[in-house]
mmCIF file of C-alpha atoms in Angstrom:
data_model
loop_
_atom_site.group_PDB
_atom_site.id
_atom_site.type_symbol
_atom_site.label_atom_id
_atom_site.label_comp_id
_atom_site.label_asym_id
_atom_site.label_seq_id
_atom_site.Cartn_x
_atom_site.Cartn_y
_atom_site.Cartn_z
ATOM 1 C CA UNK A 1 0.000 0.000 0.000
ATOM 2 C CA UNK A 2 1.067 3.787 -0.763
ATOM 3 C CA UNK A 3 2.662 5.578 2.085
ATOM 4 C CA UNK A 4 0.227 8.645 2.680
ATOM 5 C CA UNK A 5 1.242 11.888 4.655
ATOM 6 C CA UNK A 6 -1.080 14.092 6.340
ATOM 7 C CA UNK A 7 -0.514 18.412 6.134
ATOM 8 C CA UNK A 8 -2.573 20.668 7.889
ATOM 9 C CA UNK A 9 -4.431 23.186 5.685
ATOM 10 C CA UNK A 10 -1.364 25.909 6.487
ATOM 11 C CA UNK A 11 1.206 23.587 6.290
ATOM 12 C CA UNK A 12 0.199 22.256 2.752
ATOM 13 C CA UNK A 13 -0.830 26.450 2.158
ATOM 14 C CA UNK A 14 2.982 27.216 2.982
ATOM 15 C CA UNK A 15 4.311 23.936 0.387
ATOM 16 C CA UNK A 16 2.228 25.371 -2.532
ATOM 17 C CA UNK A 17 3.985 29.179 -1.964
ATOM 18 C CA UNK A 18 7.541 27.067 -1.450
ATOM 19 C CA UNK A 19 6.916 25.740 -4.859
ATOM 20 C CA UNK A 20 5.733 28.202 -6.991
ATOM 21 C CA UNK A 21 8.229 30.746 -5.374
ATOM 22 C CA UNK A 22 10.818 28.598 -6.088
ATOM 23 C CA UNK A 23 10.529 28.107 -9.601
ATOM 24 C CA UNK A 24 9.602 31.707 -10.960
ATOM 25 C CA UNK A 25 5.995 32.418 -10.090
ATOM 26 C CA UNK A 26 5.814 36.036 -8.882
ATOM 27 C CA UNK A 27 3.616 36.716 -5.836
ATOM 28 C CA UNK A 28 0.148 37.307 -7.213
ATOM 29 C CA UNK A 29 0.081 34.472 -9.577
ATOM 30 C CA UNK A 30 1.988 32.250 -6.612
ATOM 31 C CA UNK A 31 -1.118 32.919 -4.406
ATOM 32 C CA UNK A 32 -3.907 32.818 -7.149
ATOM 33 C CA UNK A 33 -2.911 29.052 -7.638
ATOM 34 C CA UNK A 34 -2.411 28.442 -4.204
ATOM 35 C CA UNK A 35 -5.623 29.586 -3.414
ATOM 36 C CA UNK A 36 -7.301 27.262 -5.903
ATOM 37 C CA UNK A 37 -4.819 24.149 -5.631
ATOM 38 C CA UNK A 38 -5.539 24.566 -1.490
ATOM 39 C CA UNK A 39 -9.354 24.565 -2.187
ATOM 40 C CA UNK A 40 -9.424 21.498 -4.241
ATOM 41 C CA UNK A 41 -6.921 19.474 -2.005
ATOM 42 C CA UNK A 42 -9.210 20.662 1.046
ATOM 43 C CA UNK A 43 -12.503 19.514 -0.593
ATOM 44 C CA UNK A 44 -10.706 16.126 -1.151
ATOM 45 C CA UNK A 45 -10.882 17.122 -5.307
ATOM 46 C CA UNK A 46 -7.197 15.303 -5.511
ATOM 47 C CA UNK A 47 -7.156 15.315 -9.747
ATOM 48 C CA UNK A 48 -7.376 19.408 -9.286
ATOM 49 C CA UNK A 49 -5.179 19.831 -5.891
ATOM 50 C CA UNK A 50 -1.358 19.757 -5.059
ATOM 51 C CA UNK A 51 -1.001 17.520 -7.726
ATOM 52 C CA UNK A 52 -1.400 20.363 -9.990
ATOM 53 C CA UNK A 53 1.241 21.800 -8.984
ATOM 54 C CA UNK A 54 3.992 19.647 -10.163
ATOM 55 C CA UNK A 55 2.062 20.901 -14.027
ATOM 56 C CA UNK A 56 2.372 24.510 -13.352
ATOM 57 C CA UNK A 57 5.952 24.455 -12.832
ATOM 58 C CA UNK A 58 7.268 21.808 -15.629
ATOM 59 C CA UNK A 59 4.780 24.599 -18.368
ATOM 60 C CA UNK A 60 6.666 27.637 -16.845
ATOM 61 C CA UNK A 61 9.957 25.683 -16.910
ATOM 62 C CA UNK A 62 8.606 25.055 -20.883
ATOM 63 C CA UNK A 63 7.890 28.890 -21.482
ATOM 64 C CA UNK A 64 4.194 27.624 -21.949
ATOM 65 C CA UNK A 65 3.293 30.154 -18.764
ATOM 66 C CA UNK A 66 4.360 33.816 -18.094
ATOM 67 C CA UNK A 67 4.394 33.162 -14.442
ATOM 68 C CA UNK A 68 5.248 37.167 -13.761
ATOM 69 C CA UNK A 69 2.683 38.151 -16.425
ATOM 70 C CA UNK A 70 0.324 40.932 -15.526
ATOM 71 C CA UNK A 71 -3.391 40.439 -16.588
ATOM 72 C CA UNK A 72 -5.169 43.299 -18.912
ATOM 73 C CA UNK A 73 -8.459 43.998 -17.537
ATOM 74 C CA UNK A 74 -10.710 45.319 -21.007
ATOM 75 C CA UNK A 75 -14.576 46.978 -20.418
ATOM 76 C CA UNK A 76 -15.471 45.417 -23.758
ATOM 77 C CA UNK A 77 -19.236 46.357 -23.156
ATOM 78 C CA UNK A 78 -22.172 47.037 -20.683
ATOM 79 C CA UNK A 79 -22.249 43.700 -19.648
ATOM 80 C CA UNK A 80 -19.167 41.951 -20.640
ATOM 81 C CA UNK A 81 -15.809 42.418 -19.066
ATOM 82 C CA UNK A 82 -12.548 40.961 -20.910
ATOM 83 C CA UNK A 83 -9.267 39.856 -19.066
ATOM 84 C CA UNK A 84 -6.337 39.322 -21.564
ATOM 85 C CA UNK A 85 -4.162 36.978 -19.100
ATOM 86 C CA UNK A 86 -0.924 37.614 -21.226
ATOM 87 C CA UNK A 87 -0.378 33.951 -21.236
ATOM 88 C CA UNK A 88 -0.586 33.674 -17.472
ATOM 89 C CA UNK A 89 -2.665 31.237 -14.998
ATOM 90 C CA UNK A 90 -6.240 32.261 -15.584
ATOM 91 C CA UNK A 91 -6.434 32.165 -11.875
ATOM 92 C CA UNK A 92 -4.980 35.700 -11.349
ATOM 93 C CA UNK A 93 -7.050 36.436 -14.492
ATOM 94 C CA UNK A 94 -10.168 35.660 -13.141
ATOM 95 C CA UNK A 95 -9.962 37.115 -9.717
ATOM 96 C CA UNK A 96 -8.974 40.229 -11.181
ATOM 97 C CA UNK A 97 -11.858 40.373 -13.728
ATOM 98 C CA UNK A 98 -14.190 39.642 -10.981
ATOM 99 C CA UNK A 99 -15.312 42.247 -9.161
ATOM 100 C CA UNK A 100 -16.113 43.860 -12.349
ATOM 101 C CA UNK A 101 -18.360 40.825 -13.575
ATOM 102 C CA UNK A 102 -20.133 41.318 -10.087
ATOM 103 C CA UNK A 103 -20.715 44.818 -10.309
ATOM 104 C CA UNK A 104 -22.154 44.570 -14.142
ATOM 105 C CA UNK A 105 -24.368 41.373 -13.266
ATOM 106 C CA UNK A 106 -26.092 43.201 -10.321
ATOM 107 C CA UNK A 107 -26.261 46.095 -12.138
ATOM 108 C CA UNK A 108 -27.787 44.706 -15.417
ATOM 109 C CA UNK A 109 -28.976 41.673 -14.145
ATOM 110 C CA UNK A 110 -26.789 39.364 -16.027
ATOM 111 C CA UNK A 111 -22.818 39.485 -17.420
ATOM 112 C CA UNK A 112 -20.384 37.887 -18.594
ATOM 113 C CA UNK A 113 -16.778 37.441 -18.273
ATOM 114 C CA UNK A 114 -14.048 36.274 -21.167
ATOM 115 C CA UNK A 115 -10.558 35.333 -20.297
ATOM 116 C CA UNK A 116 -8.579 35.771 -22.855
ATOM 117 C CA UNK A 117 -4.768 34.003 -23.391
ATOM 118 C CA UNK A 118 -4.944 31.857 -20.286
ATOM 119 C CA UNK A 119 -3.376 28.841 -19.093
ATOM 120 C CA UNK A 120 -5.995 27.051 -17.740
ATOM 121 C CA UNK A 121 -6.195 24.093 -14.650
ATOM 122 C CA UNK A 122 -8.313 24.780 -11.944
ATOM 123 C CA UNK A 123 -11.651 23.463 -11.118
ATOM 124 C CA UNK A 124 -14.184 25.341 -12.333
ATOM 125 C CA UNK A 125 -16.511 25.062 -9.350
ATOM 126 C CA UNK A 126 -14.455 26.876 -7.769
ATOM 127 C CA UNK A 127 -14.943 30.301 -9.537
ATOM 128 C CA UNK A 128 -18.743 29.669 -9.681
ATOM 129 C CA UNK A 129 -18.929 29.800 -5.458
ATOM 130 C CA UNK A 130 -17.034 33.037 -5.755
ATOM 131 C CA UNK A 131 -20.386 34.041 -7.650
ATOM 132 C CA UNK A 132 -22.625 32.285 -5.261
ATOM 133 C CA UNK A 133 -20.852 34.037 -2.130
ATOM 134 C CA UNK A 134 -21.486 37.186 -3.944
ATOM 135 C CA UNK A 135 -25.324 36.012 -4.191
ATOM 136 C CA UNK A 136 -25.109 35.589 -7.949
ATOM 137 C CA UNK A 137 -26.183 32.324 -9.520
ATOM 138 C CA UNK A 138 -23.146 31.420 -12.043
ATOM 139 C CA UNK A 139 -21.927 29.181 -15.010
ATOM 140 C CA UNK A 140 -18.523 28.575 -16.053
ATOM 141 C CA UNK A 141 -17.225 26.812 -19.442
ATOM 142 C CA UNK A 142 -13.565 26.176 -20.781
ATOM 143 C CA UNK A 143 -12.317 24.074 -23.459
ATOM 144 C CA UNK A 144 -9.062 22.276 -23.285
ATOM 145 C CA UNK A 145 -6.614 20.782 -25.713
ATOM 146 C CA UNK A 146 -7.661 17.969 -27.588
ATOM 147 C CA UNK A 147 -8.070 15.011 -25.762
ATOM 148 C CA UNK A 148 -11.807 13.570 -26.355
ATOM 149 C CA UNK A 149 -13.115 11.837 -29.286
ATOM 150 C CA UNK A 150 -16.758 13.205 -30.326
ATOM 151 C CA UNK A 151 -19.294 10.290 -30.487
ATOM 152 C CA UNK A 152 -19.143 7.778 -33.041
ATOM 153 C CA UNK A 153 -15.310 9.141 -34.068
ATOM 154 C CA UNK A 154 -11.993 7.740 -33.600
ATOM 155 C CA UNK A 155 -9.730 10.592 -32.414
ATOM 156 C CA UNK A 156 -8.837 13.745 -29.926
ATOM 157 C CA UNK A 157 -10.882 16.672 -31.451
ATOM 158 C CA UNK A 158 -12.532 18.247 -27.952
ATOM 159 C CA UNK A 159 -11.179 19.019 -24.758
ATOM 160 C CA UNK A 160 -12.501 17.763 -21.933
ATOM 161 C CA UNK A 161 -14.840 20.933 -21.622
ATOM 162 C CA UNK A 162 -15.935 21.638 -18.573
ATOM 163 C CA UNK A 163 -18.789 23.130 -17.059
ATOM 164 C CA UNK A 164 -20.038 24.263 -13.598
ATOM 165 C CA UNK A 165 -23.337 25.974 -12.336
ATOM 166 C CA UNK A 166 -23.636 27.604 -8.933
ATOM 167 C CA UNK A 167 -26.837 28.448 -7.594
ATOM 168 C CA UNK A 168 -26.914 30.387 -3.928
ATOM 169 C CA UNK A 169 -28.213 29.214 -1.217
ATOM 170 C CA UNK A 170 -29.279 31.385 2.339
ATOM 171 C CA UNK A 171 -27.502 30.076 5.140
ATOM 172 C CA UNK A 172 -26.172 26.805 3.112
ATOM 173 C CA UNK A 173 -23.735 25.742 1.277
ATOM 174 C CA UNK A 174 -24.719 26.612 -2.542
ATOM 175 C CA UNK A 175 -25.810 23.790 -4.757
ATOM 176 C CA UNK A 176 -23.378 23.025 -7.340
ATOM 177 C CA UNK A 177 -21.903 21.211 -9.689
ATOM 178 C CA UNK A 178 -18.856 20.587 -12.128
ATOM 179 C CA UNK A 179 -18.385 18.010 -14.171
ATOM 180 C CA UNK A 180 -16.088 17.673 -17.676
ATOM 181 C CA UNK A 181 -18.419 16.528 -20.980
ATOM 182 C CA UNK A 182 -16.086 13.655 -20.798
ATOM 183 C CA UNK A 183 -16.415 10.245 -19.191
ATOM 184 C CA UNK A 184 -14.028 11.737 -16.819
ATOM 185 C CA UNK A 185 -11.655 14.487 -16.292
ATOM 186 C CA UNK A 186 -7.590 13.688 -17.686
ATOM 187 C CA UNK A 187 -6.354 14.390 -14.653
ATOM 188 C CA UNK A 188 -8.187 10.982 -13.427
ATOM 189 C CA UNK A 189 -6.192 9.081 -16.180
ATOM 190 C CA UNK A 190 -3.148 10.545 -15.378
ATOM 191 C CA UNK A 191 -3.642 9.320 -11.495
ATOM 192 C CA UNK A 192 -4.433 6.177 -12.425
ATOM 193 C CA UNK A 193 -1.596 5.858 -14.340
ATOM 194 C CA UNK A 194 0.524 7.150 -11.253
ATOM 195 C CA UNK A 195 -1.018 4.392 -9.337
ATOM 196 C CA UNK A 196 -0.705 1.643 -12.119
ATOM 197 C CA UNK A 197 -4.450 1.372 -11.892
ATOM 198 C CA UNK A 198 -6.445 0.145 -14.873
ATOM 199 C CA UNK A 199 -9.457 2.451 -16.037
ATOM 200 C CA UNK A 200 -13.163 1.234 -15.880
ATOM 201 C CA UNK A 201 -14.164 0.028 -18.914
ATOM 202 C CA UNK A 202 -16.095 2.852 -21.017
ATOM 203 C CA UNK A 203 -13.689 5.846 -20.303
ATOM 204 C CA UNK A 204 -11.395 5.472 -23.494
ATOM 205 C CA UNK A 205 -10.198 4.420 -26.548
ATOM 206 C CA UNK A 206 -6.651 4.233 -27.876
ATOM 207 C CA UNK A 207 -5.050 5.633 -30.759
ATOM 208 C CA UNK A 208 -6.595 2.893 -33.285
ATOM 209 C CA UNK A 209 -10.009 3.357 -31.904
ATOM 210 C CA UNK A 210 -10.361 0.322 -29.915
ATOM 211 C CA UNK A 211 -11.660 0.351 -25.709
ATOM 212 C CA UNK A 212 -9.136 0.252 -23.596
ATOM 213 C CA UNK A 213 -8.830 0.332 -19.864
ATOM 214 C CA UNK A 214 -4.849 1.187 -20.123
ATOM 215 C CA UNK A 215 -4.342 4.580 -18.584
ATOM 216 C CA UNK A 216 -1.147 4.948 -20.781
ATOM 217 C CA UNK A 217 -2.867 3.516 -24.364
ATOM 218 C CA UNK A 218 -5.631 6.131 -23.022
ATOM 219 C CA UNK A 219 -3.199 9.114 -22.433
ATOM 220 C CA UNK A 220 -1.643 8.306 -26.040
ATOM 221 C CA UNK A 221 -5.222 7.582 -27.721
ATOM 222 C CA UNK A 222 -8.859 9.780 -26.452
ATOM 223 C CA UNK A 223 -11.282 9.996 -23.886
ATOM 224 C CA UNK A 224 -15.039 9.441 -24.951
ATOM 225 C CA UNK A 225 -17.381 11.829 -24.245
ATOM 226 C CA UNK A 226 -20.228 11.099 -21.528
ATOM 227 C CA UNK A 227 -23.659 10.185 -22.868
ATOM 228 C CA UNK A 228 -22.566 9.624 -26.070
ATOM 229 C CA UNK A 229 -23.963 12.261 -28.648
ATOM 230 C CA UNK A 230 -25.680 14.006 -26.004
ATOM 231 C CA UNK A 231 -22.027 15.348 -24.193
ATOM 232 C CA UNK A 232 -20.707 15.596 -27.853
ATOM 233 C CA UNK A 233 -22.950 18.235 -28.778
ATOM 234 C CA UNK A 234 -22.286 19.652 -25.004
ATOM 235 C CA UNK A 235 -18.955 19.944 -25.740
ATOM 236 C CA UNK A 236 -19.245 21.270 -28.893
ATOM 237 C CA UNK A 237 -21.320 24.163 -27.624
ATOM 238 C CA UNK A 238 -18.720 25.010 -24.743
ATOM 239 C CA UNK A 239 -16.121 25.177 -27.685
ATOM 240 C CA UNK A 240 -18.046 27.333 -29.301
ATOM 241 C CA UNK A 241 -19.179 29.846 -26.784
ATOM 242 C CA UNK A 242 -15.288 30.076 -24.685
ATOM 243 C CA UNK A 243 -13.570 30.258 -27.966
ATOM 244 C CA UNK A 244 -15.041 31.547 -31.356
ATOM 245 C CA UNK A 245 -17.499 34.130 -28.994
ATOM 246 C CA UNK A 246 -14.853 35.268 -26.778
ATOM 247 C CA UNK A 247 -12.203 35.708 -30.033
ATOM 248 C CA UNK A 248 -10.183 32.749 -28.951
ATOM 249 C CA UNK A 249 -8.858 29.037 -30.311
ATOM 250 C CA UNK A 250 -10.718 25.895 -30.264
ATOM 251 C CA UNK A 251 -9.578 23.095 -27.986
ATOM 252 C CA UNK A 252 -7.949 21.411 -30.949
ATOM 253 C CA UNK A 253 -5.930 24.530 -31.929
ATOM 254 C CA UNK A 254 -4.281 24.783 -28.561
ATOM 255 C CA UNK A 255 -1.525 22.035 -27.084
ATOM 256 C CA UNK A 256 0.125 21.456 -23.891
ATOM 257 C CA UNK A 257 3.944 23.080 -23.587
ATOM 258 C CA UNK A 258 6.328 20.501 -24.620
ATOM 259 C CA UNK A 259 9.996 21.068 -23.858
ATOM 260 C CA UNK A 260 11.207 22.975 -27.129
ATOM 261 C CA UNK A 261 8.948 25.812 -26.583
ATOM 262 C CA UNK A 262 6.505 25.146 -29.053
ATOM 263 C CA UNK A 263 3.505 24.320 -26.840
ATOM 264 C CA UNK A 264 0.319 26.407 -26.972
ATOM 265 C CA UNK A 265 -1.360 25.605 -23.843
ATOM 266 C CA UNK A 266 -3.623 28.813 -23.727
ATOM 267 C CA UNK A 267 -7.241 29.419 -24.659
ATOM 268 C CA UNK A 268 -9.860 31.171 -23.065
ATOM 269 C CA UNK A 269 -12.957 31.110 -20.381
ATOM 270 C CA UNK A 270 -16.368 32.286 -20.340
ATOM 271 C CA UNK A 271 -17.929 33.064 -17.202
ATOM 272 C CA UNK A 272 -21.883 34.226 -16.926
ATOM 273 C CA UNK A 273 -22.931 35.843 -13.678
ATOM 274 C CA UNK A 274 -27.124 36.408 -13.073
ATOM 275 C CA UNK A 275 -27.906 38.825 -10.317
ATOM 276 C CA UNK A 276 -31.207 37.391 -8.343
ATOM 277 C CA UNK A 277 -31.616 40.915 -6.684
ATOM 278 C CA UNK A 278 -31.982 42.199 -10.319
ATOM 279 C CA UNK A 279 -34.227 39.510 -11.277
ATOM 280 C CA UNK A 280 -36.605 39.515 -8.516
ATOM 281 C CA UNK A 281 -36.520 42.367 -6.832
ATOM 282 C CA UNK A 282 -38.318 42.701 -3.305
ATOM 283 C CA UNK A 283 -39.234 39.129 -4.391
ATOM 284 C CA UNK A 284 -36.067 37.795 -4.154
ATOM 285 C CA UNK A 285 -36.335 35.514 -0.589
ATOM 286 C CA UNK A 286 -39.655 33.836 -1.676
ATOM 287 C CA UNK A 287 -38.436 32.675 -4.875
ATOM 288 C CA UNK A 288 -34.999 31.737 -3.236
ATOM 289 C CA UNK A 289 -37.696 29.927 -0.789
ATOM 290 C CA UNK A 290 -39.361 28.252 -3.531
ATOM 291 C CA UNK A 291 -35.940 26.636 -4.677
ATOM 292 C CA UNK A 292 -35.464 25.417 -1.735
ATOM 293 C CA UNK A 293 -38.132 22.686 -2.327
ATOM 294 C CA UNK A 294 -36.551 21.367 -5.144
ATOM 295 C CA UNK A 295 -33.507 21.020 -2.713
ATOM 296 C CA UNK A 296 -35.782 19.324 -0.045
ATOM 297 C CA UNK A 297 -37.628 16.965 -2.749
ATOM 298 C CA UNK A 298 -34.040 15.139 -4.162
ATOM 299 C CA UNK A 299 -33.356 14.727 -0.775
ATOM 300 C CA UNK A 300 -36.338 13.536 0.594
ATOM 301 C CA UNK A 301 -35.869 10.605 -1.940
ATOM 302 C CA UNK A 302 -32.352 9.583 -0.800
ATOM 303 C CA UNK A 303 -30.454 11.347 -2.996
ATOM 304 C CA UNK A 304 -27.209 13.590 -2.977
ATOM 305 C CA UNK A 305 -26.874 16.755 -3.850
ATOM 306 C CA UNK A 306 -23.815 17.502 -6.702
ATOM 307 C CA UNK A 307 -20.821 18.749 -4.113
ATOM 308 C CA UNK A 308 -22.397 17.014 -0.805
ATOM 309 C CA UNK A 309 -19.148 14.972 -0.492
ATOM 310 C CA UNK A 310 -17.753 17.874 -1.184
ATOM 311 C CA UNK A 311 -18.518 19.862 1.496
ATOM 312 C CA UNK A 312 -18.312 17.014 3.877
ATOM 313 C CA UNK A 313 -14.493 16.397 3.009
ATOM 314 C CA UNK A 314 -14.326 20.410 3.505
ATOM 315 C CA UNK A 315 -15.454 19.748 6.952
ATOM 316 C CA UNK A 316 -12.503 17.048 7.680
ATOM 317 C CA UNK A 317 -9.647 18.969 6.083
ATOM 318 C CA UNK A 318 -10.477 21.917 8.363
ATOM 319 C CA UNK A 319 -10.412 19.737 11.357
ATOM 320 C CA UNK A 320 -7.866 16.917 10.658
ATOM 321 C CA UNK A 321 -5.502 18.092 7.644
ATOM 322 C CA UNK A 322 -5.389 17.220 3.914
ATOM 323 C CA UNK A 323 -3.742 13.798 2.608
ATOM 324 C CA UNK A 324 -1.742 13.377 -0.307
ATOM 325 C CA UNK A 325 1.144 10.132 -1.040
ATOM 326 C CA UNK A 326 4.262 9.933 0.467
ATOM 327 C CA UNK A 327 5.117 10.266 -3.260
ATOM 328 C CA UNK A 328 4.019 13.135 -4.091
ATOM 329 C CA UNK A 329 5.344 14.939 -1.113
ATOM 330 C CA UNK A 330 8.901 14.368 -1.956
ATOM 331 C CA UNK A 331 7.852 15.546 -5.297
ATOM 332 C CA UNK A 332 7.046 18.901 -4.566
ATOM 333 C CA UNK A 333 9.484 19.195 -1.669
ATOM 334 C CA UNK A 334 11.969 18.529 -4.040
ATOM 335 C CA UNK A 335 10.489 21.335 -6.479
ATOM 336 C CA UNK A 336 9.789 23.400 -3.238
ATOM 337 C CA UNK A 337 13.840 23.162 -2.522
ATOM 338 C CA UNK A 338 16.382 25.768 -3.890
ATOM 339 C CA UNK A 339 18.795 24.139 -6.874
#
């Protein structure tokens, strides 16, 4: 069995600002992508937490990242703000794009925001309960480089698209979800592969077309897209909407930084914010009310809400400390130590 290490949530805080310190990452952009590899790690989302770390560093190290560059914040229209992220994290991007997409959604009732340029890793629930905390209702979409097959084809054409939806909730933790339109998110193969796990059946196919529950015939061949044609045409729309709309590439146009440079590992965001204070009015707590039954009903049957576990691994981390492999600790203390 894998030797596992416990951190508490400052401890683990303090590795992530070791590492990207270390190895270029100015300040801002240091504690943009701590904040965000911290949250996952806390809410047990492993595929999106320290893990990611070891990525950021090895595309900076392949000039695929800026990690000093400063994000352009445009006022593109009533209602839509632009961040140009200079081929920088989208993390810093986004958080400095957002309290303008706040103040135009409760000001016009609905907004969007387009990062532009971006390197692109996070989770996007994340960004969505920055909305909900706000009291905003929010949907996120991103494409990323080509590494699902659409329905009924043979090779990489989407990226694993995802797309959250946060909906707030008085005195409760918002109801959310994020999910990729494929089977599953890479960063799932790529831990499986770390473990020397097989895949369930149903998750790829490798480079000749064929199922395969190898992680690494997987990593060289595609993902499938969930339900069939139905997340095919999902993922199509998310390509359309956070690339062509926004003035940026297509999943397939983009690739992940490879050691000569040559990598293009940006591409852009679209973020939607809807103000229920603008929508409702004086209103606003009865209808809020009103969605609360839905709420009630799925769980009155025995079902979860999307994020349940979520929260509940929140609760842990806060009292007992995050867990990661005895691995990957020595990984990123190694990246964590000077040369």
């Amino acid at each position: 069995m894998a030797q596992e290490i416990t951190l508490s949530l400052a401890d683990a805080e303090a590795l992530s600002h070791r590492v990207l310190s270390n190895n270029g990452f100015n300040q801002a952009h240091a504690e943009a992508i701590t904040r965000s590899v911290l949250a996952a790690q806390r809410d047990e989302c492993h595929s999106h937490g320290l893990y990611r770390l070891i990525g950021c560093v090895q595309t900076a190290r392949y000039r695929g990242l800026d990690p000093d560059a400063e994000p352009q914040v445009i006022d593109q229209a009533p209602s839509v703000v632009k961040v140009d992220a200079r081929r920088g994290s989208s993390l810093l991007a986004f958080e400095r794009g957002l309290p303008h997409l706040v103040e135009k959604a409760s000001r016009s009732g609905m907004a969007a925001l387009a990062i532009n340029n971006g390197f692109h890793f996070s989770a996007l629930w994340q960004e969505v309960e920055a909305l909900s905390e706000q009291g905003l209702a929010g949907i996120a979409m991103t494409p990323s480089h080509a590494y699902v097959a659409p329905a009924g084809g043979r090779s990489p054409l989407f990226g694993t698209n995802p797309f959250a939806f946060s909906w707030p909730r008085p005195g409760k933790t918002p109801y959310t979800f994020d999910f990729a339109t494929s089977v599953v998110a890479r960063g799932e193969i790529e831990l499986h592969q770390r473990a020397g796990k097989a895949l369930p059946a149903g998750w790829a196919i490798d480079r000749e077309g064929n199922p395969t529950t190898d992680p690494q015939a997987a990593l060289d061949g595609a993902l499938l897209p969930f339900g069939g044609y139905k997340g095919s045409a999902l993922s199509t729309m998310i390509e359309l909407l956070a690339g062509p709309l926004i003035g940026d590439l297509l999943g397939h146009e983009t690739q992940a930084a490879t050691p000569d440079g040559k990598g293009q590992p940006h591409h852009g965001e679209l973020i939607l914010a809807f103000s229920l204070e603008a929508f409702l009015g004086s209103d606003k707590a009865r209808h809020q009310q009103h969605a609360e039954t839905l709420f009630e009903a799925i769980l009155d049957q025995g079902a979860r809400l999307p994020s349940q576990r979520r929260f509940e691994a929140r609760e842990r981390s806060r009292a007992h400390g995050v867990i990661i492999s005895q691995t990957l600790y020595d990984e990123l203390t190694a990246l964590a130590s000077p040369a």
